[in-house]
C-alpha positions as a printed Julia matrix, in Angstrom:
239×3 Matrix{Float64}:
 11.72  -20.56   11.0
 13.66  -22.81    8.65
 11.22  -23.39    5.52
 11.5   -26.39    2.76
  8.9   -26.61   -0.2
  9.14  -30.29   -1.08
  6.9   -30.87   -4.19
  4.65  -33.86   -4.85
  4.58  -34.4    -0.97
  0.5   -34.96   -0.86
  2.28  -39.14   -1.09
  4.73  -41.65   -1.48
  8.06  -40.69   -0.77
  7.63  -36.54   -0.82
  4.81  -37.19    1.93
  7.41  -38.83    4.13
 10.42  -36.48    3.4
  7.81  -33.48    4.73
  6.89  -35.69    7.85
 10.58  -35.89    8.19
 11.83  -32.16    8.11
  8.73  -31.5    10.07
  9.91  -33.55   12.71
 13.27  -31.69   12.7
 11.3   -28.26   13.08
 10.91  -27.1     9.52
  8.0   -25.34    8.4
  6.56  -27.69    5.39
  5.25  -26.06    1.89
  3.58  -29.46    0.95
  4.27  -28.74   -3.47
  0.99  -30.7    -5.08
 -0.75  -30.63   -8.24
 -3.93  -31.46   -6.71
 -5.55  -28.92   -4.38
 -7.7   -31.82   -2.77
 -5.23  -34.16   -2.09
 -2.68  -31.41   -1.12
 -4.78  -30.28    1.79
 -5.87  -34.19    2.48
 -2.18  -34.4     3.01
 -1.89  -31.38    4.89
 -4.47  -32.27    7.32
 -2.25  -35.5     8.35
  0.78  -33.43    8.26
 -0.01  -30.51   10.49
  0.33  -33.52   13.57
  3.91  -33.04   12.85
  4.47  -28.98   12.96
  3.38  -26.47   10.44
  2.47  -27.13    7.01
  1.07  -24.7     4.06
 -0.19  -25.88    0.2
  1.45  -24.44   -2.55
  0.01  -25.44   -5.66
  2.27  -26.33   -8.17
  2.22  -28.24  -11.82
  5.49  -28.7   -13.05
  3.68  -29.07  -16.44
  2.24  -25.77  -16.4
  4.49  -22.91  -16.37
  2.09  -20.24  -15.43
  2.0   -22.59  -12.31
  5.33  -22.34  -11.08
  5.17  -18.51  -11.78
  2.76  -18.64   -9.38
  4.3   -20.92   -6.9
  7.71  -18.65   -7.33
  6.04  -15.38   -6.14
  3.83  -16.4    -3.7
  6.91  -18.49   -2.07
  9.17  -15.55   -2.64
  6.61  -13.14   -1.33
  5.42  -15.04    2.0
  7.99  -17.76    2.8
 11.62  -15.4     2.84
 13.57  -17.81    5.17
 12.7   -21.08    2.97
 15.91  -22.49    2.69
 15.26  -26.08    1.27
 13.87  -26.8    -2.08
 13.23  -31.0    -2.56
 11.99  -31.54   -6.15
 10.37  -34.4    -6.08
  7.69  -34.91   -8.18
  7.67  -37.07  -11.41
  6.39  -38.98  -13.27
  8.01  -42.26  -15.23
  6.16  -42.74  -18.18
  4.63  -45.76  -19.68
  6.07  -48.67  -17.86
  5.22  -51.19  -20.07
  7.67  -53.61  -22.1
  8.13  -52.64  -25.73
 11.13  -51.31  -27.48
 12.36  -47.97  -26.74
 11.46  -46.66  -30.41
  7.89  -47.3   -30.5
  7.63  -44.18  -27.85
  5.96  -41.4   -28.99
  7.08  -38.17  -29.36
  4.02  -37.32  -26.84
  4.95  -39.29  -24.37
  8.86  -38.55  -23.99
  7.9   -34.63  -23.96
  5.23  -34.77  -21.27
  7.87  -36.97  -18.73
 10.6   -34.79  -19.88
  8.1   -31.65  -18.86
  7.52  -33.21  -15.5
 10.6   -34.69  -14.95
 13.14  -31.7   -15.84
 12.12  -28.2   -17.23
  9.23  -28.18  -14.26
 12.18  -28.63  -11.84
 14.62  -26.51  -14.2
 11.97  -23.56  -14.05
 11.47  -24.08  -10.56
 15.08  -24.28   -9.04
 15.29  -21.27  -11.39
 12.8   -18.72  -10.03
 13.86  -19.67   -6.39
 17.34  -19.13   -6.42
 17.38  -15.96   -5.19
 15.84  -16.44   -2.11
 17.73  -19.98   -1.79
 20.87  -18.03   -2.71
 20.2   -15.04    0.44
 19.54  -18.41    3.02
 22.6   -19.86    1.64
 19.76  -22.56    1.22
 20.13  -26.0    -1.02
 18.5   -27.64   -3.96
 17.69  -31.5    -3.62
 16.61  -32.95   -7.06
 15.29  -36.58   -6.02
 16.45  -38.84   -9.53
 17.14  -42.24  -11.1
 19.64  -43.54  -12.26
 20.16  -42.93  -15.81
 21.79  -45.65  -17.61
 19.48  -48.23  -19.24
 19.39  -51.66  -18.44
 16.67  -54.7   -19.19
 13.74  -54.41  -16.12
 11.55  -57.14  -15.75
  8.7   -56.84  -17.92
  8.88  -52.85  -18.69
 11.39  -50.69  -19.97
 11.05  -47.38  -18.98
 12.66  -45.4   -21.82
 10.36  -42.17  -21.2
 11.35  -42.16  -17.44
 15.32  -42.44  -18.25
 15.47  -39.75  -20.79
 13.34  -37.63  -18.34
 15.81  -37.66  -15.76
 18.94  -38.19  -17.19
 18.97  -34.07  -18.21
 18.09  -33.72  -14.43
 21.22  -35.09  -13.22
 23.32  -33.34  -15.96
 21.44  -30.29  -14.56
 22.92  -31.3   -10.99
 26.31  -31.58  -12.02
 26.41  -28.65  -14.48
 24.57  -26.0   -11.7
 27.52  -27.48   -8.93
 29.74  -26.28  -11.5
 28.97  -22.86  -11.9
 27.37  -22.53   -8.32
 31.53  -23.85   -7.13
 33.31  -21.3    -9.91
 30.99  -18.14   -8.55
 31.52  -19.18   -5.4
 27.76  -19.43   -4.4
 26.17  -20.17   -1.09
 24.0   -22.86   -1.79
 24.64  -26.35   -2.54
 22.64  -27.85   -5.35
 22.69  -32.53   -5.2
 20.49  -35.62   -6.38
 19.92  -38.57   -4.74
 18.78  -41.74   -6.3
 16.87  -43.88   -3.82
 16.2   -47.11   -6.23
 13.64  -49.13   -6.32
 10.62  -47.34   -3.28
  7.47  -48.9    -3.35
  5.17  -45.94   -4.48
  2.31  -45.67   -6.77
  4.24  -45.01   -9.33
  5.21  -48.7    -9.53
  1.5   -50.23   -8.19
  3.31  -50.54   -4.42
  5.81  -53.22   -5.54
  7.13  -54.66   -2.92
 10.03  -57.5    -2.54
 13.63  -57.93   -2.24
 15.77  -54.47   -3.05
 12.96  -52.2    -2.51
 12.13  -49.94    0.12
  9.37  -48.28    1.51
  8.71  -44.75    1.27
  9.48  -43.85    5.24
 13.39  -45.39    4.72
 14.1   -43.62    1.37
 12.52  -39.84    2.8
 15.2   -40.48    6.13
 18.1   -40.88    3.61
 17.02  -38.27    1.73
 16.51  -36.04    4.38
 19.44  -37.34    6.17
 21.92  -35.85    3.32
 19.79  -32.6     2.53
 20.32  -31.58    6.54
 23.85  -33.07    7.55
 26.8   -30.42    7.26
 28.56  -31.84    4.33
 29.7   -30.79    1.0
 27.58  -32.4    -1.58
 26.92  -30.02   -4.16
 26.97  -31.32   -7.84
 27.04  -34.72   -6.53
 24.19  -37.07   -7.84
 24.09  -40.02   -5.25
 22.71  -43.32   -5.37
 21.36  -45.41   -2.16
 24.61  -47.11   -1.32
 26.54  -43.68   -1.32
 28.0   -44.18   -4.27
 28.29  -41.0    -6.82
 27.51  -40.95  -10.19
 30.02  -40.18  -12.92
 29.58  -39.51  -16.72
 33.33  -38.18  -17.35
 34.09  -41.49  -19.13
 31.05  -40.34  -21.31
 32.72  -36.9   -22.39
């Protein structure tokens, strides 16, 4: 059976992308940090088709050792990796310096080298199901929010979606069978923002359909990092 592990899916947006593939008859590996919530999560999912906890803490890299060979051992056909888990970082407003060094490392943990290490260790398998890698992002260039700037969140995912379009690279020049995207959703009303709701943001159910939408149609994305209206992102005016 077609298997996805889509991590931080115990809520919010990964909790609808797994209702989602389950729906279209994959076999969920619900990714959470928290063993409790991750099988309070499975209990709802298993309505929708089969579901299985793998827990993972992209801060902890003994963690996603663990996740990689226990996925590599007992799930051989998964064929869908969704890295969504993150975290944004103080959302507060104050100028970007007065950041500690503390805080940009720990989002930069979470928000890239968990899903660096990760995308890493399963690319075998992904590679042998000619599988893909969905990195779920932001966009990257800064602008004035209302009352927060999220500095720590930015710089967390900005190496994220140079990871996208660097990996599409060398995944196209080997010549690869896998396809390796991002997709920015914008503003979803999640915990991660206290459930904001208003105009220009969605809720979780209509960002995990895109989402899922473009990790299962039969197109060519890889390297592409996407934003909600379909249009991609481009830094070559940057090099």
């Amino acid at each position: 059976m077609k298997t996805a592990l889509v991590t931080g899916s115990n809520k919010g947006i990964g909790f609808e992308i797994s209702k989602k593939l389950l729906k279209e008859g994959y076999h969920v590996l619900v990714g959470a940090r928290d063993e409790s919530r991750g099988k309070n999560a499975i209990t709802e999912l298993a309505k929708y088709g089969p579901v299985d906890l793998i827990k993972i803490d992209y801060s902890d890299s003994e963690s996603i050792k663990e996740a990689v060979k226990r996925v590599s051992n007992e799930y051989k056909e998964l064929n869908l990796l969704v890295n969504n888990a993150g975290i944004p970082g103080p959302l507060i407003k104050r100028p970007s310096w007065e950041f500690t060094k503390e805080e940009l490392l720990e989002t930069y943990t979470v928000d890239f080298l968990g899903p660096f290490e990760l995308s890493k260790g399963l690319l075998p398998i992904l590679i042998e199901n000619h599988g893909k890698i969905v990195n779920v992002s932001i966009p990257i260039e800064p602008m004035p929010f209302p009352n927060m700037n999220p500095f720590a969140y930015l710089t967390g995912k900005a190496p994220l979606n140079i990871m996208t379009k660097s990996w599409g690279i060398s995944i196209d020049e080997i010549a690869l069978p896998i396809q390796i995207f991002a997709v920015m959703p914008g503003a979803v009303s999640t915990d991660l923002n206290n459930h904001t709701t208003g105009k220009g943001v969605k809720m979780p159910e209509e960002a995990a359909e895109w989402i899922v939408g473009l990790a299962l149609d039969e197109k060519n994305h890889n390297g592409q990092v996407i934003n909600f209206e379909g249009k991609l992102a481009d830094y070559k005016n940057l090099v």
